Coordinates of C-alpha atoms and ligand atoms in Angstrom, one line a residue:
X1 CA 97.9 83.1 61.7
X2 CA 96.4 79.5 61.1
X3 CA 99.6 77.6 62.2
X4 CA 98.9 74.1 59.5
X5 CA 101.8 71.7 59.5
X6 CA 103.6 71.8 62.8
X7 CA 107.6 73.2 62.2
X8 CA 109.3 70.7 64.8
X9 CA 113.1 72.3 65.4
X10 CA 115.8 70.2 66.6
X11 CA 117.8 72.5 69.0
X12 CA 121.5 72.4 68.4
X13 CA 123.3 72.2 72.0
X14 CA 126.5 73.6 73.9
X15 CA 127.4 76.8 71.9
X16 CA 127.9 79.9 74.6
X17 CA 126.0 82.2 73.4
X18 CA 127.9 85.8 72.9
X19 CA 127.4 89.5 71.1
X20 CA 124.4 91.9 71.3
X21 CA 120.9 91.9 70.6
X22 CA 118.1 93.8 70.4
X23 CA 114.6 92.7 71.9
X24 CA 111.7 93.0 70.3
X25 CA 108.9 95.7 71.4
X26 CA 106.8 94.9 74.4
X27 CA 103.8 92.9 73.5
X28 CA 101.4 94.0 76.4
X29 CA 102.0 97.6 75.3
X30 CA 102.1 97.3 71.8
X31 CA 98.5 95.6 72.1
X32 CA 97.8 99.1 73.6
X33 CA 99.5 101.7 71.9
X34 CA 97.3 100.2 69.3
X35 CA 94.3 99.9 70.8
X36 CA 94.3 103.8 72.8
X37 CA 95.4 105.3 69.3
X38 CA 92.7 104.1 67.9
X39 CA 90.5 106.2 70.3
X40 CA 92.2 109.3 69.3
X41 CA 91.0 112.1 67.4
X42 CA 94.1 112.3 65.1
X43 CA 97.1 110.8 64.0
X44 CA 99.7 108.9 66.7
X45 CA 102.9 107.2 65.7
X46 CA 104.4 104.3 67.3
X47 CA 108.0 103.4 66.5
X48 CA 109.4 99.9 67.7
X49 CA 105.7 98.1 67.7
X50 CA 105.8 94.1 67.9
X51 CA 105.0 93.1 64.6
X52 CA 104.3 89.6 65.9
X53 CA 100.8 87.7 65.2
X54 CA 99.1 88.3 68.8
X55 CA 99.7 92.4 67.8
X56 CA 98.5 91.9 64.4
X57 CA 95.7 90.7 65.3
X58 CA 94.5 93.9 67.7
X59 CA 95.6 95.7 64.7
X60 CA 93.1 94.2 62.4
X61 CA 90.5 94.4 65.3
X62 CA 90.7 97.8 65.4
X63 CA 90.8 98.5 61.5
X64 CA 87.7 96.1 61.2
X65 CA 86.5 98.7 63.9
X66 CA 87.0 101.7 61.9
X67 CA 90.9 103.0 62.5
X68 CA 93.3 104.1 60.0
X69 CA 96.5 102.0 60.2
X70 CA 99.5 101.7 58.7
X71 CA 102.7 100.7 58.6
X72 CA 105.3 103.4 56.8
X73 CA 108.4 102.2 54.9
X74 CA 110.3 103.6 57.7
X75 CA 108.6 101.1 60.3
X76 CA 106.8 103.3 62.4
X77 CA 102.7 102.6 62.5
X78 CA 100.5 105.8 61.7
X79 CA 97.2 105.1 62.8
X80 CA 94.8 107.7 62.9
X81 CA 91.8 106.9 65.6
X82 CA 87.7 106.9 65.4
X83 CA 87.2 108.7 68.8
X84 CA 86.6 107.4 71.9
X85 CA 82.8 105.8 71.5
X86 CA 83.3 105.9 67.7
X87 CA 84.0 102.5 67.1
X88 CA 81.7 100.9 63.8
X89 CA 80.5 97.4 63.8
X90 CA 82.8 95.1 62.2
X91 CA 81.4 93.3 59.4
X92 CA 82.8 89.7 60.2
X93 CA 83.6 87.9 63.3
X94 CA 86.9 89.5 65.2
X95 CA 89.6 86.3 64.4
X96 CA 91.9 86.7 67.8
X97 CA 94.1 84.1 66.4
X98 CA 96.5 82.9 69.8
X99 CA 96.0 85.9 71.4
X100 CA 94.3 86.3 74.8
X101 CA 95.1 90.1 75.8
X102 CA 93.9 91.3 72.5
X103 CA 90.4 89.1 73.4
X104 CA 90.2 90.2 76.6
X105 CA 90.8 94.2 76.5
X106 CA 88.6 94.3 73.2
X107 CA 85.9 92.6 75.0
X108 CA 85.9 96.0 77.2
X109 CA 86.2 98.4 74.6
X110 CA 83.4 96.5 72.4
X111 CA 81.2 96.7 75.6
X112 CA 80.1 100.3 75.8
X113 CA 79.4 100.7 72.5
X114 CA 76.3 100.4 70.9
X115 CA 77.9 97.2 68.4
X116 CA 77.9 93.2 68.6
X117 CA 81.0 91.4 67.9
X118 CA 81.7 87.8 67.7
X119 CA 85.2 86.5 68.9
X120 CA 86.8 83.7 67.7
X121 CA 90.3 81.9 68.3
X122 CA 92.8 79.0 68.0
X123 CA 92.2 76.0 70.3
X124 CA 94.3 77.3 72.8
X125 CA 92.6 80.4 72.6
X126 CA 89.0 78.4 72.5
X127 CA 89.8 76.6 75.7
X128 CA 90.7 80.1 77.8
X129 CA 88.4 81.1 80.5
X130 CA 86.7 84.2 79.8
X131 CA 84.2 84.6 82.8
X132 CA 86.6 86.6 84.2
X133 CA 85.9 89.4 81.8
X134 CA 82.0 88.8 81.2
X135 CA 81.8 89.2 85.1
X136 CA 82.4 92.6 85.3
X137 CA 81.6 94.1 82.0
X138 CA 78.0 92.0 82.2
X139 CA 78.2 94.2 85.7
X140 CA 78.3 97.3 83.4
X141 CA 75.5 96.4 81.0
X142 CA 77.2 94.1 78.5
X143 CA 75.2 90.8 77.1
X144 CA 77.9 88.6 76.5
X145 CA 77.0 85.0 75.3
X146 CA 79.7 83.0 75.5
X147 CA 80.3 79.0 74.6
X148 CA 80.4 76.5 77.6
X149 CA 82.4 77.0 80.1
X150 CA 82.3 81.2 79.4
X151 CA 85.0 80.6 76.3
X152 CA 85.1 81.1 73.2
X153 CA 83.6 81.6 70.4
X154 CA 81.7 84.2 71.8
X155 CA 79.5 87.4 71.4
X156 CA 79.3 90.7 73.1
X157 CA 76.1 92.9 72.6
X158 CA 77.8 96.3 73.9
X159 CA 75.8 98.6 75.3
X160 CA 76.3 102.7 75.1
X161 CA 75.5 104.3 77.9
X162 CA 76.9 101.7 80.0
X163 CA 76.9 102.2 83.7
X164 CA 80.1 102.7 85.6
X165 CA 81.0 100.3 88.3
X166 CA 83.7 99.9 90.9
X167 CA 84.7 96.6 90.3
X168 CA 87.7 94.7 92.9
X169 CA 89.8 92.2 90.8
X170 CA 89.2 88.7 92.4
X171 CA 92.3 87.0 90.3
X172 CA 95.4 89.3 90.0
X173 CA 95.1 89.9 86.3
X174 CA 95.9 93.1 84.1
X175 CA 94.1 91.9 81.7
X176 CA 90.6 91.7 83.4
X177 CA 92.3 95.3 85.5
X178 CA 92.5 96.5 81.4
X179 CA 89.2 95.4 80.1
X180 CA 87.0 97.5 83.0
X181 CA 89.2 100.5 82.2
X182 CA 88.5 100.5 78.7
X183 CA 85.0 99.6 79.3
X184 CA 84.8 102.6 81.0
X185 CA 86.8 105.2 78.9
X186 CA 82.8 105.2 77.0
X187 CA 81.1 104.9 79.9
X188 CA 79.9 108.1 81.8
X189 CA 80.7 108.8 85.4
X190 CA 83.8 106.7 87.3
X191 CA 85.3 103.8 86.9
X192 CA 86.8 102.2 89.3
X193 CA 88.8 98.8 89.5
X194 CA 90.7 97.9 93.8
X195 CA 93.3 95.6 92.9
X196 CA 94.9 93.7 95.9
X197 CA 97.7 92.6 94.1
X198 CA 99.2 95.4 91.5
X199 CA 99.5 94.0 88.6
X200 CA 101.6 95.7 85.2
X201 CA 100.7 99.1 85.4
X202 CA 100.7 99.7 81.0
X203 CA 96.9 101.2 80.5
X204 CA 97.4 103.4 83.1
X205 CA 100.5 104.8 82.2
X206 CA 99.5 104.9 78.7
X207 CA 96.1 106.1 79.8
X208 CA 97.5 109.3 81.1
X209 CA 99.7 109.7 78.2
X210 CA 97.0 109.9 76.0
X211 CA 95.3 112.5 78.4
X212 CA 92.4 110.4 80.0
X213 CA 91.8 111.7 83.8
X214 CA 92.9 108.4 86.1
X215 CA 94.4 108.5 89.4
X216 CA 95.8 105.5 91.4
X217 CA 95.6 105.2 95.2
X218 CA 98.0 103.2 96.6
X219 CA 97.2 102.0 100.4
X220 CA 98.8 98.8 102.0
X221 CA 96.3 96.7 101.1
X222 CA 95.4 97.4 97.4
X223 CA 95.6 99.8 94.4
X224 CA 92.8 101.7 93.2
X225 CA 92.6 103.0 89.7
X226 CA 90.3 105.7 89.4
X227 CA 89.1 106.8 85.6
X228 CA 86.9 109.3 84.6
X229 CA 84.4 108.2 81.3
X230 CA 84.2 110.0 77.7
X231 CA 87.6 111.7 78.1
X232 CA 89.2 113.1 75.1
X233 CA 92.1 111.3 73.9
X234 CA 94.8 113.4 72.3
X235 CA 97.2 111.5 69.6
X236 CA 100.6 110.3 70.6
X237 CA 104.0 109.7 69.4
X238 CA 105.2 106.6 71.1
X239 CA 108.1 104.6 71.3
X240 CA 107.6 100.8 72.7
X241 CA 110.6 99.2 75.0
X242 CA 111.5 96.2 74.4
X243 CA 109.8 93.4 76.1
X244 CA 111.1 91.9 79.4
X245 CA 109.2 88.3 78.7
X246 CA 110.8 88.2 75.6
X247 CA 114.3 89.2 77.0
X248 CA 113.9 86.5 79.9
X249 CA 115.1 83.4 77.4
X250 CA 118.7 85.5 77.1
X251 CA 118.5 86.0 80.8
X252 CA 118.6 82.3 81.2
X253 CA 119.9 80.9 78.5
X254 CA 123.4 83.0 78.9
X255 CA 123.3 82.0 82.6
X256 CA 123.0 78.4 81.7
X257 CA 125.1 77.5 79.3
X258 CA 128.9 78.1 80.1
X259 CA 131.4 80.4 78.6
X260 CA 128.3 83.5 77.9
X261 CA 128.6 86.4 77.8
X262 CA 125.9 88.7 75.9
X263 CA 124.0 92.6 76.3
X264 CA 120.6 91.9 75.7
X265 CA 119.5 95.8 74.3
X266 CA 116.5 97.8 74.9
X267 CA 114.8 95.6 77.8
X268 CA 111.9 97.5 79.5
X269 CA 112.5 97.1 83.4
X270 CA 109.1 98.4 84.4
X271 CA 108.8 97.3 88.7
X272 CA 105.6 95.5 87.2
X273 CA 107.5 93.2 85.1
X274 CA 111.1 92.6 86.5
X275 CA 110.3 89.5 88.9
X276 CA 112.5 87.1 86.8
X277 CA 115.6 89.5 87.2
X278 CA 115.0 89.9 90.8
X279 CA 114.7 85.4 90.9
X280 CA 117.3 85.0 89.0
X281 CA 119.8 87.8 90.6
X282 CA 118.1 85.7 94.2
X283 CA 119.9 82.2 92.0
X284 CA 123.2 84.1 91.8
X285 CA 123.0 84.8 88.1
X286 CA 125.1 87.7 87.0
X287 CA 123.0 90.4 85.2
X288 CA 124.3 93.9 85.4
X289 CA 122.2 97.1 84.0
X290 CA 124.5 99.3 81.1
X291 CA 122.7 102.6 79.8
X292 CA 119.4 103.1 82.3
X293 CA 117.3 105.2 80.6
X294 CA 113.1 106.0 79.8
X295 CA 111.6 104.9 76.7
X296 CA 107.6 106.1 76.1
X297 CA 107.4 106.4 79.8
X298 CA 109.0 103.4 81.1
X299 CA 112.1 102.3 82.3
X300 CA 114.7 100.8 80.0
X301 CA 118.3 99.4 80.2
X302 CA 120.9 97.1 78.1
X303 CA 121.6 94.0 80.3
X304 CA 125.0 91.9 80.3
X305 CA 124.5 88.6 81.3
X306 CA 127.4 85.9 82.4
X307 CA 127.4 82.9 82.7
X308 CA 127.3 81.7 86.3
X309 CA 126.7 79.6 89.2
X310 CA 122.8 79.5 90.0
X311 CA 121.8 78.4 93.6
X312 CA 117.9 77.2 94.4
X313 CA 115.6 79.0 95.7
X314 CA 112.0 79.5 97.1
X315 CA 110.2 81.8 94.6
X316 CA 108.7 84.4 96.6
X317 CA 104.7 83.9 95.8
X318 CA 104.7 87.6 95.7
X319 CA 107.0 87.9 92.9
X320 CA 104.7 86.0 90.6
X321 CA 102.5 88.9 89.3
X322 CA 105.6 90.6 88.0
X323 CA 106.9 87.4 86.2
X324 CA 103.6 86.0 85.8
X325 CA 104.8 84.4 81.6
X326 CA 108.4 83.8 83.1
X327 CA 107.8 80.6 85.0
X328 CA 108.2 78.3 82.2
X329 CA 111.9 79.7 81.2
X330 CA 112.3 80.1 85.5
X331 CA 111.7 76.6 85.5
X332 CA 114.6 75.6 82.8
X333 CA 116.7 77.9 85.0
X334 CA 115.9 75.8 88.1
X335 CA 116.9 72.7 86.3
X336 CA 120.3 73.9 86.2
X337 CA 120.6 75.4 89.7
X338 CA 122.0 73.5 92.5
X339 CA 119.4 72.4 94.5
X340 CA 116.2 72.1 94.6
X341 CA 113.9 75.1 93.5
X342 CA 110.0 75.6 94.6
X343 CA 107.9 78.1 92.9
X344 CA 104.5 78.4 94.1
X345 CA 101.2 80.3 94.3
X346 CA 100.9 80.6 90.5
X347 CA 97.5 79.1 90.0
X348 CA 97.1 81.6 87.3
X349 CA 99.8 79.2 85.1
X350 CA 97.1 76.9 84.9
X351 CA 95.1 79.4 82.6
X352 CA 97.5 80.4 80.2
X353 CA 98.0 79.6 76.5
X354 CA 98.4 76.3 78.0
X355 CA 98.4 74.7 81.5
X356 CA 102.4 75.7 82.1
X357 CA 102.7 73.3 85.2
X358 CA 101.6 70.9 83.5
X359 CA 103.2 71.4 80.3
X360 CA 106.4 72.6 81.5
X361 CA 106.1 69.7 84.4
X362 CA 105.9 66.7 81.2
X363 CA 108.7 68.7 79.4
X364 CA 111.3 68.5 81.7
X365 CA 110.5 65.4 83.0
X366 CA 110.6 64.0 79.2
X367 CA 113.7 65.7 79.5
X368 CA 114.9 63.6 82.5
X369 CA 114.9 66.6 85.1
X370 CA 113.4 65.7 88.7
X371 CA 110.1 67.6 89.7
X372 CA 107.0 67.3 91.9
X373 CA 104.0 69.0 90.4
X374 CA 101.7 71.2 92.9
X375 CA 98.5 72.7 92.0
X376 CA 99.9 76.1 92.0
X377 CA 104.0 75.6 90.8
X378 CA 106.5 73.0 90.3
X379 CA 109.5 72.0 93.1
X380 CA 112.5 71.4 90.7
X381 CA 115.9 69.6 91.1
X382 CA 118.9 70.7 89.2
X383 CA 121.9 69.1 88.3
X384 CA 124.5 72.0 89.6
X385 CA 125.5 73.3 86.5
X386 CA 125.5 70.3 84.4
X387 CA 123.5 69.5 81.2
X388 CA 120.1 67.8 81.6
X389 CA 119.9 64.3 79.6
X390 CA 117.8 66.0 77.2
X391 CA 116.7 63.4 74.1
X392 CA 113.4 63.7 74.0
X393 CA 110.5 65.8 72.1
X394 CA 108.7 68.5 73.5
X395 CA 105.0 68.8 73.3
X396 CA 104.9 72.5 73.4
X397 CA 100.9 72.6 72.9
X398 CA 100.5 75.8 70.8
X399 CA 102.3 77.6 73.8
X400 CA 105.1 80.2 72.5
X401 CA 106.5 80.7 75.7
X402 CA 106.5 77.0 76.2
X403 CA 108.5 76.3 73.1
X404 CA 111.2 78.7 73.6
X405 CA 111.7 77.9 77.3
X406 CA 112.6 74.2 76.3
X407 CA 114.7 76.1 73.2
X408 CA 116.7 77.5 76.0
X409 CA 116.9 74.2 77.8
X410 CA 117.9 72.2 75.3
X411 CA 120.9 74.4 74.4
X412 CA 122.4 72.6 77.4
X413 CA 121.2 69.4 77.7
X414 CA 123.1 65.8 76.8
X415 CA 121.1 64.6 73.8
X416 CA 119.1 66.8 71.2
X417 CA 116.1 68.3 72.2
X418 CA 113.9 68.6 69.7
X419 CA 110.4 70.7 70.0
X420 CA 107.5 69.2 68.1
X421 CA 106.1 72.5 66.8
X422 CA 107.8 76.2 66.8
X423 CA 105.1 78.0 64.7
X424 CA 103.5 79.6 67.4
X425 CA 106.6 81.5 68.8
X426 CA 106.0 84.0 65.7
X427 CA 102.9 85.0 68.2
X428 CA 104.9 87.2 70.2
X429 CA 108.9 86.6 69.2
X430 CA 109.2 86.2 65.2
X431 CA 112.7 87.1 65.2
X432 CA 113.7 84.0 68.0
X433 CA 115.5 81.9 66.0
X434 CA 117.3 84.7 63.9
X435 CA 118.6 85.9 67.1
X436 CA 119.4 82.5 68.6
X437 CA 121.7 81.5 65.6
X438 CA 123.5 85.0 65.7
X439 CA 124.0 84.4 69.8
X440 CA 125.5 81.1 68.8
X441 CA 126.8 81.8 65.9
X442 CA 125.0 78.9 64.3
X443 CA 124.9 79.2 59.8
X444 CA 122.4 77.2 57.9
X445 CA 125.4 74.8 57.4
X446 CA 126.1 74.2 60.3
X447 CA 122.7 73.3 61.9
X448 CA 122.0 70.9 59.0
Ligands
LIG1 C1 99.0 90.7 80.0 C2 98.6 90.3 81.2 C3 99.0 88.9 81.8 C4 100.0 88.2 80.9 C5 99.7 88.4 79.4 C6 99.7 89.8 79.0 C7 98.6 92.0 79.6 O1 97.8 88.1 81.7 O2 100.1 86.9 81.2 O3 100.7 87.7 78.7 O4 99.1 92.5 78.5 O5 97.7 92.6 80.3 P1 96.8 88.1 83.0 O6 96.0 89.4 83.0 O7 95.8 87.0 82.6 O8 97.6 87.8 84.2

């Protein structure tokens, strides 16, 4: 999980990319599947789990927390849970590695238990805000002491009973939205958390699934997710989509480099999470749905992607909780469009494993593409099809999404791309670069 010498990878340039592949499982609910099994009385299985560090890391979590799991020879995870309120005190320090969703929900369940648990990270991780969380789960009787700033490394004495509050989410985040919930799945009484803004919808799908009692309210001006404490959570078998992030570099990268033509396989279209399909259908890009189908409770289709035309847009604001981790591969997309393309009202970029307008912003400006930075986006010029001059190294900053978004732009670009350091993408996406030189039929031999 320590990422030591950097792995810079010079990206080879104008192959079309053709064939199939498979995405990898969803990370936000792998992170889950894992986490709410671990609260069952019982065994649960979960087939097509994310096996990539960010997951591995929940799933040490919750073993240093007193679950059984494992991983079968025939790649399906058995773990068998502690309970809900059974969690044990771990006997080191909980090591979240990159991972900020596996900080941030923990951080709720740790909090109604009677346990203290110190979290640590990497220095993206160690420069996340967490204030967000220790707001309302302080609210419920936590006492969280975090470094300056409310960030990591930090402690949470949880506290058991813990006292229920309703708690209205002042950034649209489904992370903070995750961490009450599971605060208050030990927490007598009802929890309740207004969001404003719906953000994805996994805990309480997967909530329900595992038989906790939560409603959802939906008026015109806000969601509210209604859970009722100490429920008892029943095993599950589950089977994980693939992830729609991950799937969003296909998306683009077929659309931008000419002559592609690919089915991207098993892509989870929960409404929560398609806002890049819907921008990029808005750019012209040619995406058709093969096979629709549910997969453990959400939506799921095959995707065939063409190479085409793509036209600038505005970015509806409201689009960016459902694409919130696409920007940075929405932005390569827009330096290809015709036009110029303005996505804004995504403050929440700023918080990420990096600061993607920023990072994204000296990228493609190293990378000789036109921009004008805002606090909350990025306007960008394309060149209409084009490739971008390219010839220059990226600074990715220990950002996977970062480092395969300028993968994807430099497989159209004039002179190499190269991005300084490509260990982190095995946080969420271990099998990138596998796929990529199947897609472009790239051998050892030939990328040498
Ligand atoms: C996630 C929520 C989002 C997203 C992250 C995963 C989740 O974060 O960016 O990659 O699994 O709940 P925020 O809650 O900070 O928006």
């Amino acid at each position: 999980m320590a990422h030591t010498a950097p792995q810079p990878f010079a990206v080879p340039a104008e192959r079309a990319l053709t064939g199939a592949l498979t995405v990898p499982g969803d990370k936000s609910i792998s992170h889950r599947a894992l986490m709410f099994a671990s609260l069952a009385v019982g065994e649960s299985r979960i087939s097509g789990l994310l096996e990539g560090e960010d997951v591995l890391a929940t799933a040490a979590a919750m073993r240093a927390m007193g679950a059984h799991i494992e991983r079968g020879a025939d790649d399906i995870w058995r773990v068998n849970g502690v309970g809900v309120g059974g969690l044990r005190q771990p006997d080191t320090a909980l090591e979240m590695g990159n991972s900020g969703t596996s900080t941030r929900l923990l951080m709720g369940l740790v909090a109604s238990h009677p346990i203290t648990v110190t979290f640590t990270g990497d220095a993206s991780l160690s420069g996340r805000p967490m204030g967000r969380v220790i707001e309302p789960l302080s609210q419920m009787g936590a006492d969280i002491t975090a470094s300056p700033g409310g960030r990591l490394p930090l402690m949470v004495r949880g506290i058991c009973p813990a006292v229920p509050i309703t708690y209205t989410l002042p950034v649209a985040s489904a992370q903070v939205k995750s961490a009450v919930l599971l605060a208050g799945l030990n927490t007598p009484g009802i929890t309740r958390v207004v969001e404003p803004v719906a953000t994805r919808d996994h805990s309480e799908r997967m909530l329900r699934g595992f038989g906790a009692d939560l409603t959802v309210e939906e008026t015109s001006e806000c969601r509210v997710i209604s859970l009722v404490g100490e429920p008892e959570l029943k095993p599950q078998d589950i089977t994980v989509p693939g992830d729609p992030s991950s799937a969003g570099f296909w998306l683009v990268a077929a659309s931008i480099v000419p002559g592609s033509d690919i089915v991207v396989r098993n892509v989870g279209l929960n409404p929560t999470r398609i806002g890049l399909i819907t921008a990029l259908r808005m750019m012209g890009a040619d995406i058709a749905e093969l096979d629709p189908r549910t997969v453990g409770g959400e939506p799921v289709a095959d995707l065939r992607v063409r190479h085409a035309a793509l036209t600038a847009i505005d970015v509806p604001a409201n689009l960016a909780p459902s694409m919130i981790d696409e920007y940075p591969v929405l932005f390569v997309a827009a330096a290809f469009a015709t036009g110029r393309t303005t996505a804004r009202g995504a403050h929440e970029l700023r918080v990420k494993e990096s600061d993607r307008i920023a990072t994204m912003a000296a990228a493609l400006g190293a990378c000789g593409v036109a921009y004008e930075e805002h606090e909350d986006g990025l306007a960008i010029t394309g060149t209409g099809g084009g490739p971008i001059p390219g010839g220059a190294t990226i600074a990715s900053k220990l950002d996977h999404r970062i480092a395969m978004s300028m993968v994807v732009a430099g497989l159209h670009a004039a002179a190499t791309i190269t991005i300084d350091d490509i260990a982190p993408v095995a946080t969420s996406y271990p099998a990138f670069f596998q796929t990529l030189a199947s897609l472009t039929q790239i051998t050892e031999e030939t990328h040498a």
